Amino acid sequence: VGDIPLQATRISTFTYTSQSPEEPDYILFVHGWRLQPWERRAFAETAYKRLWHQGYKGRFGLFSWPTEWHDGRRTSHLSDPRNFDNSERKAWKSGPALAGLLSSLNGQYPGRVRVFAHSMGNVVTSEALLLSDQPGLVHTFVATQAAVAAHAYNSAAPTILPGATTPN
C-alpha cells in the first residue's frame, strides 16, 4: 500500500432508490481487523439479519477497508508481528474515505445515518469523524469492542501514566 491514500471498496452494485420500500434510516457497518473480503461481507450480512429480526427495516451498508489477514497456509497473524500494526496504519489511512462516504450518506439520509463499528473498525470511524468538518455527520455511533483508547472519544477520561497505579 505504501503511502497511497486508501479508498472505500465497492462490495456490490446494489443501490437503494427513492422507490425502495425500506424506511429512510441507514446503518453503515465498519468491520474490524483480520477479515478476508468474504468474511467482511458475511459479518455485515449477519449483522443486518439480526437487526432485521429485531425489527429494523431501514437501509444497511458495509464500509470495507483493507485490513491485513492470512489464509493460514503459510503463516498466521500470530507469527506475523507486523500484521496488527500494518492493519492499524491502514485503518487510520482509511478514515478520509469513510468520511467522504458518511458525508454522501448524510446528504441522502440527513440526520438518519448511524455507524456500527467493530474492533479496529472503530479506528477507521474515529478518524473519519475527527477529519469531518460536518457537525451531526452521524446520528449515532455504536463502537463495539473498540480497539481504541478511551481518550480517543473523551479527553476527560482518566489517564494511567507509566509506572502509576492510579489514574491522574
PDB file of C-alpha atoms in Angstrom:
ATOM      1  CA  VAL A   1       0.000   0.000   0.000  1.00  0.00           C
ATOM      2  CA  GLY A   2       2.827   2.418   0.734  1.00  0.00           C
ATOM      3  CA  ASP A   3       1.642   5.981   1.271  1.00  0.00           C
ATOM      4  CA  ILE A   4      -1.126   5.778  -1.301  1.00  0.00           C
ATOM      5  CA  PRO A   5      -4.383   7.070   0.231  1.00  0.00           C
ATOM      6  CA  LEU A   6      -6.837   4.243   0.793  1.00  0.00           C
ATOM      7  CA  GLN A   7     -10.294   4.324  -0.727  1.00  0.00           C
ATOM      8  CA  ALA A   8     -13.570   2.623   0.030  1.00  0.00           C
ATOM      9  CA  THR A   9     -14.080  -0.714  -1.656  1.00  0.00           C
ATOM     10  CA  ARG A  10     -17.306  -1.247  -3.562  1.00  0.00           C
ATOM     11  CA  ILE A  11     -18.692  -4.597  -2.472  1.00  0.00           C
ATOM     12  CA  SER A  12     -21.669  -4.943  -4.799  1.00  0.00           C
ATOM     13  CA  THR A  13     -23.564  -2.995  -7.408  1.00  0.00           C
ATOM     14  CA  PHE A  14     -26.789  -2.915  -5.377  1.00  0.00           C
ATOM     15  CA  THR A  15     -28.122   0.577  -4.664  1.00  0.00           C
ATOM     16  CA  TYR A  16     -31.227   1.889  -2.984  1.00  0.00           C
ATOM     17  CA  THR A  17     -33.635   4.104  -4.924  1.00  0.00           C
ATOM     18  CA  SER A  18     -36.263   6.547  -3.725  1.00  0.00           C
ATOM     19  CA  GLN A  19     -38.849   3.875  -4.534  1.00  0.00           C
ATOM     20  CA  SER A  20     -37.182   1.198  -2.347  1.00  0.00           C
ATOM     21  CA  PRO A  21     -39.600   0.041   0.364  1.00  0.00           C
ATOM     22  CA  GLU A  22     -37.172   0.391   3.288  1.00  0.00           C
ATOM     23  CA  GLU A  23     -37.531   3.068   5.955  1.00  0.00           C
ATOM     24  CA  PRO A  24     -35.275   6.121   5.403  1.00  0.00           C
ATOM     25  CA  ASP A  25     -32.734   5.175   8.087  1.00  0.00           C
ATOM     26  CA  TYR A  26     -29.226   3.995   7.218  1.00  0.00           C
ATOM     27  CA  ILE A  27     -26.816   1.875   9.257  1.00  0.00           C
ATOM     28  CA  LEU A  28     -23.267   1.554   7.979  1.00  0.00           C
ATOM     29  CA  PHE A  29     -21.225  -1.369   9.301  1.00  0.00           C
ATOM     30  CA  VAL A  30     -17.430  -0.919   9.567  1.00  0.00           C
ATOM     31  CA  HIS A  31     -15.665  -4.264  10.095  1.00  0.00           C
ATOM     32  CA  GLY A  32     -12.685  -4.981  12.298  1.00  0.00           C
ATOM     33  CA  TRP A  33      -9.206  -6.429  11.929  1.00  0.00           C
ATOM     34  CA  ARG A  34      -8.060  -9.591  10.181  1.00  0.00           C
ATOM     35  CA  LEU A  35     -11.037 -10.383   7.980  1.00  0.00           C
ATOM     36  CA  GLN A  36     -10.822 -11.676   4.446  1.00  0.00           C
ATOM     37  CA  PRO A  37     -13.183  -9.925   1.981  1.00  0.00           C
ATOM     38  CA  TRP A  38     -15.741 -12.759   2.117  1.00  0.00           C
ATOM     39  CA  GLU A  39     -15.686 -12.631   5.948  1.00  0.00           C
ATOM     40  CA  ARG A  40     -16.335  -8.868   5.909  1.00  0.00           C
ATOM     41  CA  ARG A  41     -19.449  -9.425   3.799  1.00  0.00           C
ATOM     42  CA  ALA A  42     -20.550 -12.363   5.982  1.00  0.00           C
ATOM     43  CA  PHE A  43     -20.206 -10.284   9.175  1.00  0.00           C
ATOM     44  CA  ALA A  44     -22.215  -7.472   7.598  1.00  0.00           C
ATOM     45  CA  GLU A  45     -24.909  -9.841   6.323  1.00  0.00           C
ATOM     46  CA  THR A  46     -25.226 -11.445   9.759  1.00  0.00           C
ATOM     47  CA  ALA A  47     -25.450  -8.049  11.460  1.00  0.00           C
ATOM     48  CA  TYR A  48     -28.177  -6.955   9.041  1.00  0.00           C
ATOM     49  CA  LYS A  49     -30.162 -10.176   9.505  1.00  0.00           C
ATOM     50  CA  ARG A  50     -30.022  -9.788  13.281  1.00  0.00           C
ATOM     51  CA  LEU A  51     -31.155  -6.172  13.067  1.00  0.00           C
ATOM     52  CA  TRP A  52     -33.959  -7.138  10.650  1.00  0.00           C
ATOM     53  CA  HIS A  53     -35.224  -9.833  13.001  1.00  0.00           C
ATOM     54  CA  GLN A  54     -35.229  -7.263  15.819  1.00  0.00           C
ATOM     55  CA  GLY A  55     -37.497  -5.012  13.746  1.00  0.00           C
ATOM     56  CA  TYR A  56     -35.061  -2.760  11.852  1.00  0.00           C
ATOM     57  CA  LYS A  57     -36.475  -2.024   8.391  1.00  0.00           C
ATOM     58  CA  GLY A  58     -34.032   0.624   7.228  1.00  0.00           C
ATOM     59  CA  ARG A  59     -31.138   0.540   4.816  1.00  0.00           C
ATOM     60  CA  PHE A  60     -27.761  -1.021   5.543  1.00  0.00           C
ATOM     61  CA  GLY A  61     -24.295  -0.903   4.071  1.00  0.00           C
ATOM     62  CA  LEU A  62     -20.742  -2.128   4.569  1.00  0.00           C
ATOM     63  CA  PHE A  63     -17.620   0.017   4.544  1.00  0.00           C
ATOM     64  CA  SER A  64     -14.782  -2.356   3.709  1.00  0.00           C
ATOM     65  CA  TRP A  65     -11.247  -1.233   4.421  1.00  0.00           C
ATOM     66  CA  PRO A  66      -8.073  -3.237   3.565  1.00  0.00           C
ATOM     67  CA  THR A  67      -7.173  -4.939   6.836  1.00  0.00           C
ATOM     68  CA  GLU A  68      -4.338  -7.466   6.866  1.00  0.00           C
ATOM     69  CA  TRP A  69      -5.284 -11.140   7.045  1.00  0.00           C
ATOM     70  CA  HIS A  70      -3.715 -14.546   6.460  1.00  0.00           C
ATOM     71  CA  ASP A  71      -5.119 -17.616   4.791  1.00  0.00           C
ATOM     72  CA  GLY A  72      -3.420 -19.783   7.437  1.00  0.00           C
ATOM     73  CA  ARG A  73      -1.473 -21.882   4.949  1.00  0.00           C
ATOM     74  CA  ARG A  74       1.915 -20.176   5.091  1.00  0.00           C
ATOM     75  CA  THR A  75       1.770 -18.177   8.287  1.00  0.00           C
ATOM     76  CA  SER A  76      -0.728 -16.764  10.709  1.00  0.00           C
ATOM     77  CA  HIS A  77      -1.354 -13.394  12.292  1.00  0.00           C
ATOM     78  CA  LEU A  78       0.189 -14.788  15.493  1.00  0.00           C
ATOM     79  CA  SER A  79       3.526 -15.420  13.775  1.00  0.00           C
ATOM     80  CA  ASP A  80       3.433 -12.092  11.924  1.00  0.00           C
ATOM     81  CA  PRO A  81       4.065  -9.366  14.499  1.00  0.00           C
ATOM     82  CA  ARG A  82       3.578  -6.609  11.907  1.00  0.00           C
ATOM     83  CA  ASN A  83       0.062  -7.782  10.982  1.00  0.00           C
ATOM     84  CA  PHE A  84      -1.721  -5.755  13.648  1.00  0.00           C
ATOM     85  CA  ASP A  85       0.483  -2.681  13.149  1.00  0.00           C
ATOM     86  CA  ASN A  86       0.072  -2.736   9.366  1.00  0.00           C
ATOM     87  CA  SER A  87      -3.685  -3.068   9.751  1.00  0.00           C
ATOM     88  CA  GLU A  88      -3.831  -0.251  12.257  1.00  0.00           C
ATOM     89  CA  ARG A  89      -1.925   2.021   9.837  1.00  0.00           C
ATOM     90  CA  LYS A  90      -4.383   1.096   7.084  1.00  0.00           C
ATOM     91  CA  ALA A  91      -7.277   1.767   9.459  1.00  0.00           C
ATOM     92  CA  TRP A  92      -6.070   5.325  10.157  1.00  0.00           C
ATOM     93  CA  LYS A  93      -5.488   5.930   6.437  1.00  0.00           C
ATOM     94  CA  SER A  94      -8.992   4.673   5.591  1.00  0.00           C
ATOM     95  CA  GLY A  95     -10.584   7.446   7.665  1.00  0.00           C
ATOM     96  CA  PRO A  96     -10.768  10.017   4.836  1.00  0.00           C
ATOM     97  CA  ALA A  97     -12.574   7.576   2.522  1.00  0.00           C
ATOM     98  CA  LEU A  98     -15.100   6.779   5.247  1.00  0.00           C
ATOM     99  CA  ALA A  99     -15.573  10.490   6.000  1.00  0.00           C
ATOM    100  CA  GLY A 100     -16.418  11.048   2.329  1.00  0.00           C
ATOM    101  CA  LEU A 101     -18.879   8.174   2.307  1.00  0.00           C
ATOM    102  CA  LEU A 102     -20.544   9.373   5.514  1.00  0.00           C
ATOM    103  CA  SER A 103     -20.887  12.853   4.058  1.00  0.00           C
ATOM    104  CA  SER A 104     -22.532  11.418   0.954  1.00  0.00           C
ATOM    105  CA  LEU A 105     -24.862   9.222   3.018  1.00  0.00           C
ATOM    106  CA  ASN A 106     -25.785  12.131   5.278  1.00  0.00           C
ATOM    107  CA  GLY A 107     -26.718  14.082   2.154  1.00  0.00           C
ATOM    108  CA  GLN A 108     -29.080  11.269   1.125  1.00  0.00           C
ATOM    109  CA  TYR A 109     -30.375  10.469   4.640  1.00  0.00           C
ATOM    110  CA  PRO A 110     -29.951  13.719   6.600  1.00  0.00           C
ATOM    111  CA  GLY A 111     -29.753  13.078  10.332  1.00  0.00           C
ATOM    112  CA  ARG A 112     -30.561   9.378   9.880  1.00  0.00           C
ATOM    113  CA  VAL A 113     -27.126   7.796   9.370  1.00  0.00           C
ATOM    114  CA  ARG A 114     -25.835   5.511  12.090  1.00  0.00           C
ATOM    115  CA  VAL A 115     -22.461   3.779  12.230  1.00  0.00           C
ATOM    116  CA  PHE A 116     -21.954   0.354  13.764  1.00  0.00           C
ATOM    117  CA  ALA A 117     -18.217  -0.376  14.008  1.00  0.00           C
ATOM    118  CA  HIS A 118     -16.450  -3.432  15.347  1.00  0.00           C
ATOM    119  CA  SER A 119     -12.969  -3.681  16.847  1.00  0.00           C
ATOM    120  CA  MET A 120     -10.385  -1.888  14.655  1.00  0.00           C
ATOM    121  CA  GLY A 121     -13.235  -0.559  12.526  1.00  0.00           C
ATOM    122  CA  ASN A 122     -13.566   1.962  15.349  1.00  0.00           C
ATOM    123  CA  VAL A 123     -10.146   3.377  14.447  1.00  0.00           C
ATOM    124  CA  VAL A 124     -11.414   3.969  10.903  1.00  0.00           C
ATOM    125  CA  THR A 125     -14.653   5.517  12.167  1.00  0.00           C
ATOM    126  CA  SER A 126     -12.988   7.692  14.810  1.00  0.00           C
ATOM    127  CA  GLU A 127     -10.566   9.088  12.264  1.00  0.00           C
ATOM    128  CA  ALA A 128     -13.397   9.760   9.815  1.00  0.00           C
ATOM    129  CA  LEU A 129     -15.387  11.662  12.436  1.00  0.00           C
ATOM    130  CA  LEU A 130     -12.308  13.596  13.546  1.00  0.00           C
ATOM    131  CA  LEU A 131     -11.492  14.618   9.964  1.00  0.00           C
ATOM    132  CA  SER A 132     -15.029  15.662   9.116  1.00  0.00           C
ATOM    133  CA  ASP A 133     -15.977  19.285   9.482  1.00  0.00           C
ATOM    134  CA  GLN A 134     -19.685  18.432   9.319  1.00  0.00           C
ATOM    135  CA  PRO A 135     -21.447  18.695  12.661  1.00  0.00           C
ATOM    136  CA  GLY A 136     -24.017  15.948  13.094  1.00  0.00           C
ATOM    137  CA  LEU A 137     -22.459  13.806  10.373  1.00  0.00           C
ATOM    138  CA  VAL A 138     -23.841  10.701  12.055  1.00  0.00           C
ATOM    139  CA  HIS A 139     -26.869  10.351  14.290  1.00  0.00           C
ATOM    140  CA  THR A 140     -25.385   7.513  16.371  1.00  0.00           C
ATOM    141  CA  PHE A 141     -22.008   5.815  16.568  1.00  0.00           C
ATOM    142  CA  VAL A 142     -22.013   2.360  18.171  1.00  0.00           C
ATOM    143  CA  ALA A 143     -18.437   1.345  18.991  1.00  0.00           C
ATOM    144  CA  THR A 144     -18.491  -2.398  19.667  1.00  0.00           C
ATOM    145  CA  GLN A 145     -15.396  -3.995  21.168  1.00  0.00           C
ATOM    146  CA  ALA A 146     -13.464  -0.855  20.273  1.00  0.00           C
ATOM    147  CA  ALA A 147      -9.734  -1.363  19.838  1.00  0.00           C
ATOM    148  CA  VAL A 148      -9.106   2.253  20.766  1.00  0.00           C
ATOM    149  CA  ALA A 149      -8.133   4.056  23.966  1.00  0.00           C
ATOM    150  CA  ALA A 150     -10.907   5.909  25.810  1.00  0.00           C
ATOM    151  CA  HIS A 151      -9.155   9.237  25.192  1.00  0.00           C
ATOM    152  CA  ALA A 152      -9.975   8.950  21.501  1.00  0.00           C
ATOM    153  CA  TYR A 153     -13.585   9.636  22.460  1.00  0.00           C
ATOM    154  CA  ASN A 154     -13.361  11.547  25.738  1.00  0.00           C
ATOM    155  CA  SER A 155     -10.395  13.767  26.606  1.00  0.00           C
ATOM    156  CA  ALA A 156     -11.604  13.847  30.232  1.00  0.00           C
ATOM    157  CA  ALA A 157     -11.203  10.059  30.611  1.00  0.00           C
ATOM    158  CA  PRO A 158      -8.759   9.126  33.396  1.00  0.00           C
ATOM    159  CA  THR A 159      -5.175   8.532  32.350  1.00  0.00           C
ATOM    160  CA  ILE A 160      -2.848   5.978  33.918  1.00  0.00           C
ATOM    161  CA  LEU A 161       0.714   7.123  33.373  1.00  0.00           C
ATOM    162  CA  PRO A 162       3.558   4.596  33.012  1.00  0.00           C
ATOM    163  CA  GLY A 163       4.605   3.406  36.467  1.00  0.00           C
ATOM    164  CA  ALA A 164       1.497   4.855  38.162  1.00  0.00           C
ATOM    165  CA  THR A 165      -1.009   2.658  39.962  1.00  0.00           C
ATOM    166  CA  THR A 166      -3.933   5.084  39.953  1.00  0.00           C
ATOM    167  CA  PRO A 167      -5.443   7.327  37.260  1.00  0.00           C
ATOM    168  CA  ASN A 168      -4.438  11.012  37.137  1.00  0.00           C
TER     169      ASN A 168
END
